[in-house]
Amino acid sequence: MRSSQFLITTLKEAPADAEVISQKLMLRAGLIRRLASGVYTWTPMGLRTLRKVEGIVRDEMNRAGALEMLMPAVQPFELWQESGRGDQYGPELLRFKDRHQREFVIGPTHEEVVTDFVRKEIKSYRQLPLHLYQIQTKFRDEIRPRFGVMRGREFLMKDGYSFHTSFEDLQREYRVMFDTYHRIFTRLGLRFRAVAADTGSIGGTGSHEFHVLADSGEDDIAFCPDSDYAANVELAEALAPTTPRPAAGATMANVATPKKSRCEDVAEALNIPLSGLVKTLAIVPETAEGTNTGVVLLLLRGDHDLNEIKADKIEGIGAFRFAREEEVKETLGCIPGFIGPVGIKDGIRVIADRAVAVMADFACGANAYDTHLTGVNFGRDLPEPEVADIRNVVAGDPSPDGKGVLEIVRGIEVGHIFQLRTKYAEALGCTFLSEQGKAEVMEMGCYGIGVTRIVGSAIEQNHDDKGIAFPAAIAPFSVAIVPMGYHKSPAIQQAASELYEELIAAGFDVLLDDRNERPGVMFADMELIGIPQRLVIGEKGLAAGQIEVKGRRDTEASMIDRAGVVDYLRKSFAQ
RNA sequence: CGGCGUGUAGCGCAGCCUGGUAGCGCACUUGUCUGGGGGACAAGGGGUCGCAGGUUCGAAUCCUGUCACGCCGACCA
C-alpha cells in the first residue's frame, strides 16, 4: 500500500477525555474514532490490525476443529425469555421493538441463538460432538463504558459453543480449547496468564479466564510464582490462619476517637497497626422477593477488603446491599464509622472473616459516636462469631495449593472458557437421541475471546514514548518504506518502487510512505502507528547499494546491503 | 442510580469572575522557500460559543431548565 492511496489520520494531541494509554495512542495513530460513548469506528488502518487478530483466532479455531458460522446480531427477545435470562440480564441488554412491536435485543452473547440452532438441526449422537463459533459484533450496554476499546459497548467477539453427548467429552473439548487459547495468545505476541475464574451468573463448573498482564487492567489476579496456581482474586481462597488465636490479654475499654471513622485514622489515633483493627460492615441481604431479612454484620481485619462474591455465596446471604445510614442507626444506634459487633441486639447475624476469627485484643467500633473499643476478645466480650472466607486475598497470603506465597498482578480479561454443562440445553430443550434411542440433554461448553479488546491490551503491553510498538503478528503493516526526497528525485522514486514491489512479492505487508511530507513527519507517523520495521531509502545509501533499517524497538538504525533486504526482514520476523 | 466537573473551529485550549463585533496553538487551503526527526514566511477558509428559555439596549459571559460527555462513588464503617 502506498500512503498516498491510503488514509493516515494521525493526531498530535489526543482528545482530553482519553484515559488509558492504549486509547490515547489508538486515537492519535488514527486506528479508531469515537462515534458515541463506548462505540467506535475502526479506520482502514485500525481495521487492518483488527483483521489480523481475527485471522489468528480463526486460524487456530479452525485448526482445533471448530466450525465457523455467523449468527444474527439481532435476536428475538422471546429466546431470552425461554432461557430465563431475559429478566436476569438486566439493563445491559439493549432491547428494542420493531415496527410490529415485537421485542428484539442486540445480542450481548449468543448462547440462546446457538442452542436454538442446534436443537433444531442436531438430532443424533452421531452428529456430536460439534463446536460452532463465530466472530460477531456484540453489544452490552455497560453502565460506564471507558478505556476506549477496552470496555466499549459495541465490540467484536469470537464466541464458540461446543455440544457433547457426555460430560467427559465436554471436558476433553475444554482441554483442547485451553490449549488452543494458549496458542492464540502466544501467536498474538502477548504476555498472558490463564487463571481459574468464578463461573459467575452463567453457571456451570470449570472455568478459566485468560488475562493479558498490564497495570491498567481492571482485574486483580492472584498467582503463585512457585507453582502453577493462578486465580482471579474474586475466586482465590484466603486460607484460614494456621496459628491459633492468642489468649486474651487486655481488658476491654472505651476510647474516644472523635471524627475518626476511617480505619486508617482510627489505627493512627489508637497507635495500633491496621491489622489490629476489626472493621464492621453492615449489609442487608436482599431476597428474590425483596423482603428485608435484617442487617447482617461482616467483620474484616482493618487491612483487608471484602470479597462480595464470596459473601454472596454464604448460606442465607445471597445478593445483598450495604445498609443505609438509617438502617444502621435503627439497628445499632450509631452512624457508620463507629459500629462494631459488641453488645448488639440479639438475633443480628455476625460473620467474621477467617483472619478475624483468630484475633485477640482487637479494636473495633463501639456503636457510639466518636468512640471505639480496644482489647476486645471473642468468647469473653462477645459471642464467638460465624466464620467464613469473605475477604480478598492480598499479596503475601499463602497460596491455596499450599506451595508458596501469592503475588497479585493486574490483568485484562481477553478470553474466557466455560463448562456450561446443561443449563441452556435444558432450558431450551436441546436434546439428542443416544445409541439406546433415548433423548438426552446435551452437555455444552462456551469459549469467548474479546477480539476488539485484544488490540487495546496489546497496545497497553507494547508502547513507548513514541507510540505503539505492535507485535509483528498484528501490526497494520509489517514494513514501512520511508524514502528521502521522494518528490524531488526520480532515482529515489524508482528505487522505492522497486523495493516496494519486491517486498510485496516476498509476502510482506508494506506501506510505502510516498506522501509529500518532511522526513520528521513520516518517521513520527510510522512510529506512532507502530510498524515493526522501517526501511529508509536515501541518496547516499542508494549510491552505496545500501538501505537503512530500523526495528520499531531498536534504538539505532543500521545499514544493510540492498540485495539482502528480504532475507534480513524474514529473519527479523522469524524471531 | 448518587456526587462533582466539562461543553467555545477537526484536535488541544484561553475568554466567562467584572456582559459591549469570538481568540490562540495544532490541523486544513494557496504560494514561495525548505528537505534525515512533527520546518519557515506570507495570504486564506472554517465557530447559530451543546440546546431551550429568561434577565438586559446588548449574553460565550448572568439566571433557569435540558441534553451530551467525563471523573468519582457501591467497601474501606
XYZ file of C-alpha atoms (C1' of nucleotides) in Angstrom:
652
model
C 0.000 0.000 0.000
C 1.157 3.485 -0.810
C 0.432 6.150 1.772
C -0.913 8.432 -0.924
C -3.564 5.835 -1.737
C -4.289 5.055 1.885
C -5.686 7.018 4.802
C -3.365 8.172 7.544
C -5.144 10.317 10.125
C -2.681 10.819 12.916
C -3.129 13.410 15.639
C -0.554 15.339 17.583
C -2.753 15.574 20.597
C -5.177 13.018 21.946
C -8.708 14.083 22.921
C -8.745 15.211 26.530
C -11.170 12.546 27.675
C -8.968 9.666 26.606
C -7.913 7.894 29.755
C -5.662 4.934 29.251
C -2.577 4.826 27.085
C -3.985 2.408 24.523
C -6.986 4.644 23.978
C -4.838 7.747 23.538
C -2.487 6.017 21.147
C -5.232 4.399 19.103
C -6.874 7.781 18.696
C -3.607 9.524 17.911
C -2.479 6.869 15.470
C -5.826 7.107 13.730
C -6.834 3.497 14.378
C -10.224 4.336 15.840
C -12.596 7.257 16.158
C -15.300 7.584 18.771
C -18.850 7.802 17.481
C -20.716 7.607 20.794
C -19.936 6.558 24.324
C -18.315 3.134 24.081
C -18.915 2.956 20.329
C -16.014 3.288 17.894
C -15.349 3.417 14.183
C -12.357 1.418 13.014
C -10.403 3.279 10.372
C -8.778 1.487 7.435
C -5.543 1.492 9.418
C -7.140 0.177 12.604
C -9.171 -2.407 10.776
C -6.024 -3.969 9.373
C -4.930 -4.774 12.914
C -8.367 -5.955 13.963
C -8.492 -8.286 10.963
C -5.087 -9.707 11.769
C -6.184 -10.541 15.294
C -9.329 -12.085 13.896
C -7.296 -14.077 11.407
C -5.131 -15.677 14.059
C -8.139 -16.531 16.198
C -9.965 -18.003 13.195
C -6.937 -19.958 12.092
C -6.462 -21.607 15.470
C -10.150 -22.294 15.979
C -10.339 -23.994 12.604
C -7.215 -25.948 13.384
C -8.863 -27.169 16.594
C -11.783 -28.447 14.566
C -14.363 -25.791 15.366
C -16.693 -24.696 12.571
C -17.195 -21.053 11.777
C -20.705 -19.729 11.269
C -22.420 -16.385 11.562
C -25.447 -15.771 13.717
C -27.533 -12.608 13.671
C -26.579 -9.714 15.894
C -30.288 -9.046 16.344
C -32.177 -11.657 18.311
C -35.826 -12.072 19.285
C -36.346 -11.358 22.951
C -38.555 -14.447 23.177
C -35.484 -16.637 23.134
C -34.175 -14.846 26.176
C -37.427 -15.391 27.981
C -37.238 -19.052 27.130
C -33.778 -19.435 28.638
C -34.823 -17.429 31.663
C -32.112 -14.835 31.157
C -34.432 -12.121 29.927
C -35.046 -10.682 33.354
C -31.770 -11.693 34.861
C -29.591 -9.932 32.306
C -30.946 -6.525 33.193
C -30.223 -3.153 31.674
C -27.030 -4.311 29.975
C -29.257 -5.973 27.451
C -30.104 -3.476 24.740
C -33.727 -4.057 23.801
C -35.895 -2.502 21.143
C -39.085 -3.087 19.216
C -39.607 -3.492 15.531
C -42.485 -1.874 13.623
C -44.801 -4.699 14.666
C -43.992 -4.043 18.308
C -42.113 -7.302 18.560
C -39.287 -7.193 21.053
C -35.709 -7.729 19.995
C -32.301 -7.427 21.581
C -28.883 -6.757 20.148
C -27.020 -9.825 21.226
C -24.556 -9.429 24.080
C -23.791 -13.124 23.628
C -25.265 -15.996 21.658
C -25.929 -18.995 23.884
C -29.638 -18.842 23.173
C -29.314 -18.480 19.430
C -26.776 -21.230 19.008
C -28.683 -23.579 21.280
C -31.840 -22.890 19.319
C -29.984 -23.643 16.105
C -28.557 -26.877 17.426
C -31.803 -28.144 18.917
C -33.410 -27.744 15.519
C -30.587 -29.196 13.439
C -28.956 -31.844 15.570
C -30.913 -34.966 16.379
C -28.486 -37.821 16.851
C -25.436 -38.669 18.917
C -23.839 -39.452 15.558
C -23.704 -35.729 14.806
C -21.878 -34.943 18.041
C -19.594 -33.566 19.254
C -19.977 -30.263 17.473
C -18.161 -26.999 18.046
C -19.586 -23.902 16.349
C -18.076 -20.466 16.561
C -18.456 -17.028 15.070
C -16.699 -13.682 15.117
C -19.514 -11.234 15.678
C -20.308 -7.754 16.848
C -21.836 -7.748 20.311
C -23.483 -5.016 22.272
C -23.537 -4.710 26.036
C -24.989 -1.532 27.438
C -22.275 -1.051 30.062
C -23.052 1.308 32.930
C -19.798 3.092 32.383
C -18.029 2.457 29.135
C -14.409 3.537 29.421
C -10.836 2.929 28.412
C -11.703 3.206 24.745
C -11.918 -0.117 23.080
C -11.163 -1.971 26.300
C -14.583 -1.540 27.814
C -16.695 -0.468 24.896
C -20.354 -1.169 24.500
C -20.104 -2.437 20.950
C -17.258 -4.822 20.384
C -16.100 -7.720 18.284
C -16.003 -11.088 19.943
C -15.179 -14.624 18.969
C -17.677 -16.868 20.669
C -17.647 -20.622 20.359
C -20.098 -23.184 21.665
C -19.495 -26.899 21.864
C -22.089 -29.641 22.195
C -21.440 -33.108 23.596
C -23.065 -36.383 24.461
C -21.291 -36.591 27.804
C -19.548 -34.518 30.446
C -16.349 -36.445 29.742
C -16.399 -35.343 26.143
C -17.068 -31.751 27.201
C -14.030 -31.910 29.453
C -11.944 -33.204 26.561
C -13.002 -30.293 24.370
C -12.416 -27.892 27.239
C -8.815 -29.038 27.429
C -8.472 -28.672 23.670
C -9.707 -25.086 23.941
C -7.455 -24.399 26.906
C -4.508 -25.347 24.721
C -5.900 -23.546 21.676
C -6.223 -20.335 23.659
C -2.618 -20.645 24.725
C -1.623 -20.991 21.085
C -3.727 -17.991 20.085
C -2.391 -15.591 22.676
C 1.139 -16.792 22.106
C 0.840 -16.171 18.363
C -0.602 -12.732 19.048
C 2.616 -11.916 20.854
C 1.021 -11.145 24.208
C 2.212 -11.768 27.740
C -0.740 -13.520 29.336
C -1.806 -15.900 32.033
C -4.625 -18.406 32.313
C -6.373 -18.151 35.658
C -9.076 -20.103 37.429
C -12.209 -17.999 37.472
C -15.542 -17.595 39.097
C -18.268 -19.063 36.964
C -20.498 -16.135 37.847
C -24.087 -15.996 36.807
C -23.549 -18.043 33.666
C -23.326 -21.105 35.822
C -21.508 -24.340 35.141
C -18.422 -25.878 36.640
C -14.925 -25.419 35.283
C -13.889 -22.017 34.034
C -10.690 -20.247 33.129
C -10.043 -16.656 32.179
C -7.132 -15.602 30.023
C -5.635 -12.319 31.102
C -3.197 -10.067 29.358
C -0.894 -8.739 32.046
C -0.996 -4.936 32.230
C -1.079 -2.418 35.044
C -4.121 -0.726 33.597
C -6.115 -3.960 33.813
C -9.405 -3.956 35.655
C -8.973 -7.356 37.273
C -6.708 -8.489 40.055
C -5.061 -11.819 39.509
C -3.552 -13.804 42.327
C -0.824 -16.186 41.313
C 1.849 -18.247 42.958
C 5.342 -17.880 41.481
C 6.338 -21.236 42.962
C 3.569 -23.273 41.370
C 1.117 -23.005 38.510
C -1.654 -21.693 40.717
C -3.376 -18.606 39.296
C -6.861 -17.333 40.020
C -8.940 -14.216 39.801
C -8.968 -12.634 43.270
C -12.737 -12.934 43.077
C -12.177 -16.633 43.427
C -8.843 -17.100 45.198
C -9.387 -18.642 48.590
C -7.928 -16.951 51.638
C -6.818 -19.881 53.769
C -7.589 -19.890 57.454
C -4.566 -18.842 59.507
C -2.750 -21.820 60.914
C -1.698 -20.059 64.076
C -4.283 -20.345 66.860
C -5.895 -17.333 68.465
C -3.685 -15.891 71.245
C -5.101 -15.739 74.736
C -6.914 -12.585 75.760
C -4.524 -10.226 77.492
C -6.121 -6.823 77.651
C -9.305 -5.613 79.235
C -11.942 -4.116 77.047
C -12.024 -0.328 77.175
C -13.777 2.600 75.543
C -11.558 5.056 73.740
C -12.589 8.421 72.395
C -11.925 8.670 68.674
C -13.536 11.934 67.690
C -14.240 12.163 63.981
C -12.082 9.132 63.272
C -14.307 6.954 61.201
C -11.881 5.609 58.623
C -9.868 2.562 59.591
C -6.587 4.263 58.808
C -7.441 7.223 61.026
C -8.589 5.049 63.900
C -5.466 2.916 63.745
C -3.344 6.003 63.751
C -5.243 7.598 66.615
C -5.006 4.444 68.708
C -1.446 3.883 67.629
C -2.061 0.308 66.576
C -1.411 -1.399 63.234
C -4.289 -1.545 60.758
C -4.264 -5.302 61.207
C -5.110 -4.919 64.906
C -8.427 -3.366 63.998
C -11.672 -5.069 63.083
C -13.925 -3.229 60.691
C -17.600 -3.946 60.721
C -19.680 -3.827 57.567
C -23.454 -3.712 57.851
C -25.185 -5.388 54.948
C -28.766 -6.262 54.135
C -29.385 -9.472 52.232
C -31.933 -8.964 49.505
C -34.001 -11.991 48.778
C -35.687 -12.565 45.475
C -38.956 -11.220 46.822
C -37.181 -8.118 48.026
C -38.139 -8.728 51.627
C -35.835 -7.294 54.208
C -34.248 -10.019 56.291
C -32.492 -7.594 58.587
C -28.980 -6.327 58.980
C -26.050 -8.731 58.975
C -22.620 -7.688 60.242
C -19.482 -8.737 58.426
C -16.180 -8.494 60.284
C -12.954 -7.917 58.424
C -9.452 -7.135 59.540
C -8.679 -3.441 59.100
C -6.206 -4.082 56.322
C -8.431 -6.487 54.376
C -11.132 -5.883 51.776
C -14.481 -7.552 51.464
C -14.933 -10.006 48.610
C -18.566 -9.558 47.681
C -18.664 -12.659 45.549
C -17.575 -14.815 48.453
C -20.122 -13.137 50.714
C -22.820 -13.763 48.104
C -22.161 -17.446 48.373
C -22.768 -17.672 52.114
C -25.921 -19.517 53.070
C -28.694 -17.027 53.706
C -26.872 -14.015 52.325
C -27.022 -14.226 48.560
C -27.342 -10.911 46.836
C -27.007 -8.066 49.303
C -26.593 -4.351 49.560
C -24.921 -2.179 52.113
C -27.182 -0.963 54.876
C -28.439 2.554 54.607
C -27.495 5.030 57.283
C -30.998 4.988 58.796
C -30.944 1.209 58.994
C -27.602 1.276 60.761
C -28.854 3.864 63.228
C -32.001 1.922 63.886
C -30.240 -1.383 64.453
C -27.079 -0.314 66.200
C -27.903 3.148 67.437
C -24.989 4.799 65.768
C -23.750 6.067 62.450
C -21.473 4.075 60.186
C -17.865 4.656 61.100
C -18.245 3.654 64.709
C -20.206 0.435 64.522
C -18.949 -2.817 65.985
C -20.058 -6.331 66.909
C -20.010 -5.867 70.690
C -23.179 -5.505 72.730
C -25.543 -5.680 69.805
C -29.164 -6.749 69.899
C -29.913 -10.451 69.868
C -30.631 -12.002 66.551
C -28.223 -9.962 64.476
C -26.127 -12.332 62.472
C -22.371 -11.743 62.730
C -19.988 -13.329 60.235
C -16.260 -12.960 60.799
C -13.585 -13.484 58.228
C -11.203 -16.340 58.936
C -8.455 -13.845 59.716
C -10.648 -12.031 62.227
C -11.550 -15.275 63.962
C -8.004 -15.699 65.256
C -7.608 -12.130 66.502
C -7.373 -11.255 70.178
C -7.281 -7.913 71.973
C -8.533 -6.137 68.876
C -10.077 -2.734 68.407
C -13.437 -2.045 66.798
C -16.265 0.464 66.728
C -18.230 0.864 69.970
C -21.648 1.597 68.448
C -21.418 5.060 69.957
C -20.459 8.320 68.329
C -16.760 9.090 68.292
C -15.920 6.011 70.299
C -14.054 2.781 69.645
C -13.313 -0.231 71.823
C -9.897 -1.728 72.450
C -8.848 -5.020 73.965
C -11.872 -6.818 72.598
C -11.956 -10.625 72.641
C -14.325 -13.203 71.231
C -15.906 -15.557 73.729
C -15.451 -13.044 76.524
C -16.744 -9.684 75.298
C -18.963 -11.008 72.558
C -20.100 -14.435 71.359
C -17.977 -16.499 69.021
C -18.994 -15.437 65.516
C -19.769 -17.457 62.463
C -16.572 -17.817 60.467
C -16.213 -17.709 56.699
C -13.792 -16.705 53.982
C -15.136 -13.318 52.936
C -12.072 -11.265 52.068
C -9.914 -10.705 49.026
C -6.541 -12.357 49.163
C -3.606 -9.984 49.360
C -0.005 -10.294 48.255
C 1.858 -12.422 50.758
C -1.072 -14.701 51.603
C -0.312 -18.414 51.420
C -1.201 -19.973 48.085
C -4.352 -22.127 48.300
C -2.416 -25.022 46.791
C -0.054 -24.912 49.756
C 3.010 -24.279 47.630
C 4.192 -20.809 48.479
C 3.021 -17.265 48.718
C 0.662 -15.332 46.445
C 1.503 -12.324 44.362
C -1.076 -10.050 42.793
C -0.916 -8.502 39.333
C -3.378 -6.604 37.194
C -4.839 -8.228 34.137
C -7.148 -7.528 31.228
C -9.546 -10.352 30.555
C -9.307 -11.224 26.883
C -10.555 -14.787 26.914
C -12.871 -16.927 28.969
C -13.719 -20.590 28.696
C -16.598 -22.270 30.487
C -18.055 -25.667 31.007
C -21.688 -24.657 30.781
C -22.945 -28.187 31.248
C -26.673 -28.487 30.581
C -28.040 -25.149 31.752
C -29.085 -23.782 28.364
C -29.632 -27.093 26.669
C -32.110 -27.959 29.385
C -33.894 -24.605 29.350
C -34.262 -24.713 25.591
C -34.834 -28.433 25.234
C -31.694 -29.154 23.255
C -31.536 -32.931 23.186
C -30.189 -35.750 21.058
C -31.068 -39.390 20.640
C -28.480 -41.644 22.249
C -27.345 -45.037 20.962
C -30.125 -46.500 23.057
C -32.604 -44.281 21.233
C -33.220 -42.238 24.366
C -33.497 -38.434 24.348
C -30.723 -36.871 26.411
C -29.795 -33.275 27.131
C -26.561 -32.106 25.522
C -23.544 -31.023 27.536
C -22.294 -27.615 26.444
C -19.111 -25.590 26.622
C -18.627 -21.984 25.682
C -15.468 -20.148 24.754
C -15.085 -16.421 24.232
C -12.326 -14.125 23.052
C -12.601 -10.339 23.070
C -11.152 -9.558 19.678
C -11.525 -5.795 19.984
C -10.136 -5.777 23.459
C -7.072 -7.688 22.357
C -5.987 -4.751 20.221
C -6.227 -2.390 23.192
C -4.477 -4.753 25.556
C -1.702 -5.426 23.033
C -1.020 -1.690 22.985
C -1.136 -1.457 26.770
C 1.653 -4.004 26.749
C 3.597 -2.678 23.782
C 4.209 1.039 23.588
C 6.816 3.681 24.342
C 7.008 7.468 24.302
C 6.915 7.497 20.502
C 3.724 5.473 20.239
C 2.618 1.933 19.599
C 5.100 -0.898 19.151
C 2.809 -3.590 17.753
C 3.768 -7.237 17.895
C 4.615 -8.130 14.291
C 1.679 -10.519 14.013
C -0.925 -7.803 14.444
C 0.701 -4.607 13.151
C -1.352 -2.926 10.415
C 1.697 -3.121 8.167
C 4.834 -5.071 8.876
C 7.265 -2.880 6.946
C 7.345 0.850 6.245
C 9.442 2.248 3.423
C 10.337 5.868 4.049
C 12.027 7.482 1.038
C 14.013 10.680 1.435
C 13.313 13.326 -1.180
C 10.819 11.129 -2.988
C 9.090 14.017 -4.701
C 12.302 15.516 -5.989
C 14.301 12.544 -7.074
C 13.227 10.174 -9.821
C 16.045 7.868 -8.736
C 14.611 7.617 -5.239
C 11.148 7.096 -6.645
C 12.331 4.276 -8.784
C 14.384 2.655 -6.041
C 11.489 2.930 -3.595
C 9.034 1.441 -6.058
C 11.341 -1.448 -6.869
C 11.885 -2.208 -3.223
C 8.164 -1.934 -2.605
C 7.321 -4.401 -5.381
C 9.992 -6.783 -4.254
C 8.778 -6.845 -0.670
C 5.168 -7.289 -1.712
C 6.204 -10.193 -3.915
C 8.023 -11.652 -0.916
C 4.756 -11.552 1.029
C 5.241 -8.593 3.333
C 2.562 -6.066 4.250
C 4.347 -2.962 3.062
C 3.465 0.682 3.443
C 5.408 2.956 1.113
C 5.229 6.442 2.560
C 5.117 8.475 -0.637
C 3.402 11.471 0.928
C 4.993 14.811 0.233
C 5.878 15.231 3.888
C 9.058 16.140 5.626
C 11.085 13.195 6.952
C 10.323 14.016 10.571
C 6.623 13.753 9.946
C 6.920 10.407 8.232
C 9.203 8.969 10.905
C 6.918 10.151 13.665
C 3.807 8.728 11.980
C 5.327 5.331 11.269
C 6.500 5.101 14.866
C 3.202 6.262 16.293
C 1.308 3.679 14.249
C 3.765 1.056 15.421
C 5.016 -0.520 12.220
C 7.640 -3.096 13.274
C 10.289 -2.471 10.590
C 11.263 0.733 8.882
C 13.381 0.972 5.743
C 14.803 4.337 4.737
C 15.949 4.978 1.195
C 18.284 7.945 0.769
C 20.575 9.213 -1.953
C 23.743 8.288 -0.130
C 22.722 4.769 0.781
C 21.404 4.246 -2.704
C 24.758 5.157 -4.237
C 26.444 2.635 -1.944
C 23.840 -0.040 -2.668
C 22.552 0.099 0.892
C 19.303 0.547 2.762
C 18.835 1.787 6.274
C 16.828 -0.496 8.557
C 15.436 0.115 11.993
C 13.194 -2.105 14.080
C 10.476 -0.274 15.994
C 12.088 -1.205 19.294
C 15.685 -0.598 18.174
C 17.474 2.455 19.446
C 19.785 2.747 16.433
C 19.289 2.266 12.729
C 21.767 0.194 10.733
C 22.757 -0.112 7.090
C 22.372 -3.347 5.150
C 23.018 -4.322 1.538
C 20.102 -3.603 -0.721
C 20.285 -7.158 -2.056
C 19.848 -8.666 1.390
C 16.725 -6.803 2.465
C 14.255 -9.654 2.025
C 16.462 -12.084 3.917
C 17.004 -9.564 6.641
C 13.290 -8.969 7.097
C 12.448 -12.662 7.001
C 14.932 -13.288 9.764
C 13.727 -10.413 11.847
C 10.115 -11.605 11.674
C 11.036 -15.209 12.313
C 12.226 -14.362 15.804
C -28.588 5.484 40.441
C -25.957 9.403 43.595
C -21.905 13.334 43.935
C -18.645 16.515 41.190
C -16.938 18.584 36.690
C -16.864 19.976 31.456
C -19.412 21.549 26.783
C -16.179 27.871 22.597
C -13.340 25.763 14.735
C -11.409 18.831 13.201
C -7.916 18.366 17.959
C -5.830 20.920 22.425
C -7.206 25.233 24.983
C -7.982 30.805 26.522
C -12.029 34.276 27.008
C -16.831 33.826 31.438
C -15.460 36.185 37.783
C -16.189 42.231 36.166
C -21.962 41.477 29.708
C -20.152 45.581 24.572
C -18.490 42.972 16.919
C -15.029 35.403 19.422
C -9.274 34.434 20.177
C -4.504 31.269 20.454
C -1.609 26.713 19.117
C -2.017 22.455 16.038
C -4.605 20.707 11.721
C -6.688 22.492 6.754
C -6.216 25.667 1.696
C -2.815 28.604 -1.698
C 2.091 30.381 -2.808
C 7.452 30.737 -2.039
C 11.472 28.737 0.315
C 12.975 24.235 2.787
C 14.030 18.861 2.655
C 17.163 12.882 7.765
C 13.050 13.853 13.288
C 6.164 16.860 13.751
C 10.309 23.357 9.214
C 9.844 28.898 7.889
C 7.397 33.073 5.793
C 3.048 35.172 3.602
C -2.036 35.065 2.441
C -6.637 32.439 3.472
C -11.071 29.232 4.844
C -13.708 27.379 8.927
C -17.408 28.640 15.025
C -26.058 29.645 15.386
C -19.924 29.600 21.873
C -24.212 21.909 23.376
C -29.694 23.076 23.199
C -34.100 25.847 25.015
C -35.996 29.708 27.721
C -35.207 34.125 30.784
C -32.753 38.918 32.543
C -30.724 43.128 29.659
C -30.409 48.402 25.000
C -26.912 44.336 24.363
C -25.376 37.453 26.634
C -19.975 32.809 25.079
C -20.152 35.689 29.746
C -25.586 36.414 34.487
C -30.194 33.122 35.816
C -33.383 28.649 34.978
C -34.155 24.241 32.606
C -32.458 20.473 29.457
C -29.166 17.281 26.758
C -24.416 15.224 25.993
C -19.759 13.847 27.714
C -16.260 12.875 31.549
C -14.500 11.752 36.525
C -15.554 9.720 41.346
C -18.676 6.624 44.271
C -21.459 0.813 45.661
C -16.194 -1.228 50.800
C -12.527 0.894 53.224
C -17.806 1.653 58.872
